[in-house]
Amino acid sequence: MKYLKLQLLLLLVLITLISCKSENELKAQKVTKDYVSFIDSVRKGDNDHAIANWSAIAREYDMKLIKLNLEIDKLEDNTIFDKKINAATAQYESFRNKIFEKKLSLEKEQESIL
């Protein structure tokens, strides 16, 4: 009887650990998808709108990145998400640089007009 109780207790602990892990992975997967979707929507949007509202875009990006890092840090093995995150981050940084270049060229044009 004691052996049966011990087995049931061990099974319960194992199920709890597995469900926690899968719950954390599901949260990380959702946050990663949200992060990638945000970056895709920003990149595919209007550049003039992005230039005019860059501070709001940057704030939202920072919030999504913080949320993503909090969820990813809960995982023991986050390598499955690294590829998506790194690709999206590289796309965001490339887009950010392009927007900054356009913003600088617009400012130079305005200065030359004055």
PDB file of C-alpha atoms in Angstrom:
ATOM      1  CA  MET A   1       0.000   0.000   0.000  1.00  0.00           C
ATOM      2  CA  LYS A   2       2.832   2.401   0.846  1.00  0.00           C
ATOM      3  CA  TYR A   3       4.488   1.557  -2.448  1.00  0.00           C
ATOM      4  CA  LEU A   4       1.287   2.394  -4.339  1.00  0.00           C
ATOM      5  CA  LYS A   5       0.927   5.730  -2.518  1.00  0.00           C
ATOM      6  CA  LEU A   6       4.533   6.572  -3.278  1.00  0.00           C
ATOM      7  CA  GLN A   7       4.024   5.776  -6.960  1.00  0.00           C
ATOM      8  CA  LEU A   8       0.887   7.919  -7.111  1.00  0.00           C
ATOM      9  CA  LEU A   9       2.678  10.800  -5.409  1.00  0.00           C
ATOM     10  CA  LEU A  10       5.582  10.513  -7.822  1.00  0.00           C
ATOM     11  CA  LEU A  11       3.170  10.432 -10.763  1.00  0.00           C
ATOM     12  CA  LEU A  12       1.380  13.532  -9.473  1.00  0.00           C
ATOM     13  CA  VAL A  13       4.657  15.439  -9.089  1.00  0.00           C
ATOM     14  CA  LEU A  14       5.745  14.405 -12.572  1.00  0.00           C
ATOM     15  CA  ILE A  15       2.454  15.519 -14.140  1.00  0.00           C
ATOM     16  CA  THR A  16       2.675  18.857 -12.339  1.00  0.00           C
ATOM     17  CA  LEU A  17       6.197  19.471 -13.597  1.00  0.00           C
ATOM     18  CA  ILE A  18       5.285  18.562 -17.158  1.00  0.00           C
ATOM     19  CA  SER A  19       2.209  20.794 -17.157  1.00  0.00           C
ATOM     20  CA  CYS A  20       4.164  23.761 -15.768  1.00  0.00           C
ATOM     21  CA  LYS A  21       6.801  23.354 -18.432  1.00  0.00           C
ATOM     22  CA  SER A  22       4.288  23.165 -21.229  1.00  0.00           C
ATOM     23  CA  GLU A  23       2.395  26.162 -19.824  1.00  0.00           C
ATOM     24  CA  ASN A  24       5.584  28.237 -19.788  1.00  0.00           C
ATOM     25  CA  GLU A  25       6.403  27.109 -23.315  1.00  0.00           C
ATOM     26  CA  LEU A  26       2.922  28.059 -24.502  1.00  0.00           C
ATOM     27  CA  LYS A  27       3.250  31.516 -22.939  1.00  0.00           C
ATOM     28  CA  ALA A  28       6.683  31.962 -24.495  1.00  0.00           C
ATOM     29  CA  GLN A  29       5.344  30.813 -27.855  1.00  0.00           C
ATOM     30  CA  LYS A  30       2.461  33.311 -27.663  1.00  0.00           C
ATOM     31  CA  VAL A  31       4.717  36.210 -26.664  1.00  0.00           C
ATOM     32  CA  THR A  32       7.221  35.299 -29.396  1.00  0.00           C
ATOM     33  CA  LYS A  33       4.455  35.239 -31.991  1.00  0.00           C
ATOM     34  CA  ASP A  34       3.202  38.623 -30.753  1.00  0.00           C
ATOM     35  CA  TYR A  35       6.735  40.061 -30.946  1.00  0.00           C
ATOM     36  CA  VAL A  36       7.325  38.777 -34.483  1.00  0.00           C
ATOM     37  CA  SER A  37       3.881  39.956 -35.621  1.00  0.00           C
ATOM     38  CA  PHE A  38       4.495  43.432 -34.208  1.00  0.00           C
ATOM     39  CA  ILE A  39       7.797  43.744 -36.054  1.00  0.00           C
ATOM     40  CA  ASP A  40       6.234  42.503 -39.294  1.00  0.00           C
ATOM     41  CA  SER A  41       3.383  44.997 -39.018  1.00  0.00           C
ATOM     42  CA  VAL A  42       5.767  47.880 -38.339  1.00  0.00           C
ATOM     43  CA  ARG A  43       7.993  46.933 -41.280  1.00  0.00           C
ATOM     44  CA  LYS A  44       5.095  46.535 -43.684  1.00  0.00           C
ATOM     45  CA  GLY A  45       3.451  49.784 -42.648  1.00  0.00           C
ATOM     46  CA  ASP A  46       3.819  53.239 -44.143  1.00  0.00           C
ATOM     47  CA  ASN A  47       7.339  54.656 -43.727  1.00  0.00           C
ATOM     48  CA  ASP A  48       6.053  58.222 -43.354  1.00  0.00           C
ATOM     49  CA  HIS A  49       3.784  57.084 -40.540  1.00  0.00           C
ATOM     50  CA  ALA A  50       6.714  55.269 -38.911  1.00  0.00           C
ATOM     51  CA  ILE A  51       8.897  58.383 -39.125  1.00  0.00           C
ATOM     52  CA  ALA A  52       6.197  60.570 -37.594  1.00  0.00           C
ATOM     53  CA  ASN A  53       5.392  58.114 -34.790  1.00  0.00           C
ATOM     54  CA  TRP A  54       8.770  56.548 -34.155  1.00  0.00           C
ATOM     55  CA  SER A  55       8.882  57.269 -30.420  1.00  0.00           C
ATOM     56  CA  ALA A  56       5.582  55.408 -29.887  1.00  0.00           C
ATOM     57  CA  ILE A  57       6.788  52.506 -32.040  1.00  0.00           C
ATOM     58  CA  ALA A  58      10.059  52.313 -30.104  1.00  0.00           C
ATOM     59  CA  ARG A  59       8.232  52.365 -26.751  1.00  0.00           C
ATOM     60  CA  GLU A  60       5.915  49.561 -27.818  1.00  0.00           C
ATOM     61  CA  TYR A  61       8.865  47.571 -29.161  1.00  0.00           C
ATOM     62  CA  ASP A  62      10.690  47.961 -25.841  1.00  0.00           C
ATOM     63  CA  MET A  63       7.618  46.799 -23.902  1.00  0.00           C
ATOM     64  CA  LYS A  64       7.192  43.748 -26.131  1.00  0.00           C
ATOM     65  CA  LEU A  65      10.899  42.933 -25.857  1.00  0.00           C
ATOM     66  CA  ILE A  66      10.788  43.119 -22.049  1.00  0.00           C
ATOM     67  CA  LYS A  67       7.700  40.895 -21.963  1.00  0.00           C
ATOM     68  CA  LEU A  68       9.377  38.453 -24.338  1.00  0.00           C
ATOM     69  CA  ASN A  69      12.560  38.282 -22.276  1.00  0.00           C
ATOM     70  CA  LEU A  70      10.591  37.662 -19.076  1.00  0.00           C
ATOM     71  CA  GLU A  71       8.799  34.683 -20.605  1.00  0.00           C
ATOM     72  CA  ILE A  72      11.861  33.278 -22.370  1.00  0.00           C
ATOM     73  CA  ASP A  73      13.917  33.462 -19.161  1.00  0.00           C
ATOM     74  CA  LYS A  74      11.427  31.107 -17.490  1.00  0.00           C
ATOM     75  CA  LEU A  75      12.362  28.337 -19.916  1.00  0.00           C
ATOM     76  CA  GLU A  76      15.220  25.940 -19.417  1.00  0.00           C
ATOM     77  CA  ASP A  77      15.773  25.503 -23.149  1.00  0.00           C
ATOM     78  CA  ASN A  78      15.000  28.612 -25.153  1.00  0.00           C
ATOM     79  CA  THR A  79      16.922  27.626 -28.277  1.00  0.00           C
ATOM     80  CA  ILE A  80      13.706  26.737 -30.098  1.00  0.00           C
ATOM     81  CA  PHE A  81      12.673  30.396 -29.937  1.00  0.00           C
ATOM     82  CA  ASP A  82      16.089  31.950 -30.595  1.00  0.00           C
ATOM     83  CA  LYS A  83      15.935  31.613 -34.377  1.00  0.00           C
ATOM     84  CA  LYS A  84      12.592  33.429 -34.677  1.00  0.00           C
ATOM     85  CA  ILE A  85      13.531  36.096 -32.149  1.00  0.00           C
ATOM     86  CA  ASN A  86      16.945  36.800 -33.661  1.00  0.00           C
ATOM     87  CA  ALA A  87      15.539  37.020 -37.189  1.00  0.00           C
ATOM     88  CA  ALA A  88      12.768  39.396 -36.105  1.00  0.00           C
ATOM     89  CA  THR A  89      15.183  41.539 -34.089  1.00  0.00           C
ATOM     90  CA  ALA A  90      17.541  41.824 -37.064  1.00  0.00           C
ATOM     91  CA  GLN A  91      14.623  42.888 -39.268  1.00  0.00           C
ATOM     92  CA  TYR A  92      13.554  45.500 -36.717  1.00  0.00           C
ATOM     93  CA  GLU A  93      17.070  46.915 -36.403  1.00  0.00           C
ATOM     94  CA  SER A  94      17.430  47.102 -40.173  1.00  0.00           C
ATOM     95  CA  PHE A  95      14.074  48.870 -40.472  1.00  0.00           C
ATOM     96  CA  ARG A  96      14.964  51.224 -37.604  1.00  0.00           C
ATOM     97  CA  ASN A  97      18.220  52.184 -39.320  1.00  0.00           C
ATOM     98  CA  LYS A  98      16.385  52.793 -42.599  1.00  0.00           C
ATOM     99  CA  ILE A  99      13.827  55.015 -40.843  1.00  0.00           C
ATOM    100  CA  PHE A 100      16.568  56.986 -39.066  1.00  0.00           C
ATOM    101  CA  GLU A 101      18.378  57.540 -42.371  1.00  0.00           C
ATOM    102  CA  LYS A 102      15.191  58.807 -44.001  1.00  0.00           C
ATOM    103  CA  LYS A 103      14.454  61.006 -41.008  1.00  0.00           C
ATOM    104  CA  LEU A 104      17.940  62.527 -41.174  1.00  0.00           C
ATOM    105  CA  SER A 105      17.679  63.143 -44.905  1.00  0.00           C
ATOM    106  CA  LEU A 106      14.289  64.834 -44.425  1.00  0.00           C
ATOM    107  CA  GLU A 107      15.744  67.046 -41.700  1.00  0.00           C
ATOM    108  CA  LYS A 108      18.680  67.992 -43.950  1.00  0.00           C
ATOM    109  CA  GLU A 109      16.294  68.850 -46.777  1.00  0.00           C
ATOM    110  CA  GLN A 110      14.259  71.059 -44.452  1.00  0.00           C
ATOM    111  CA  GLU A 111      17.411  72.806 -43.228  1.00  0.00           C
ATOM    112  CA  SER A 112      18.580  73.468 -46.771  1.00  0.00           C
ATOM    113  CA  ILE A 113      15.191  74.990 -47.633  1.00  0.00           C
ATOM    114  CA  LEU A 114      15.461  77.384 -44.713  1.00  0.00           C
TER     115      LEU A 114
END
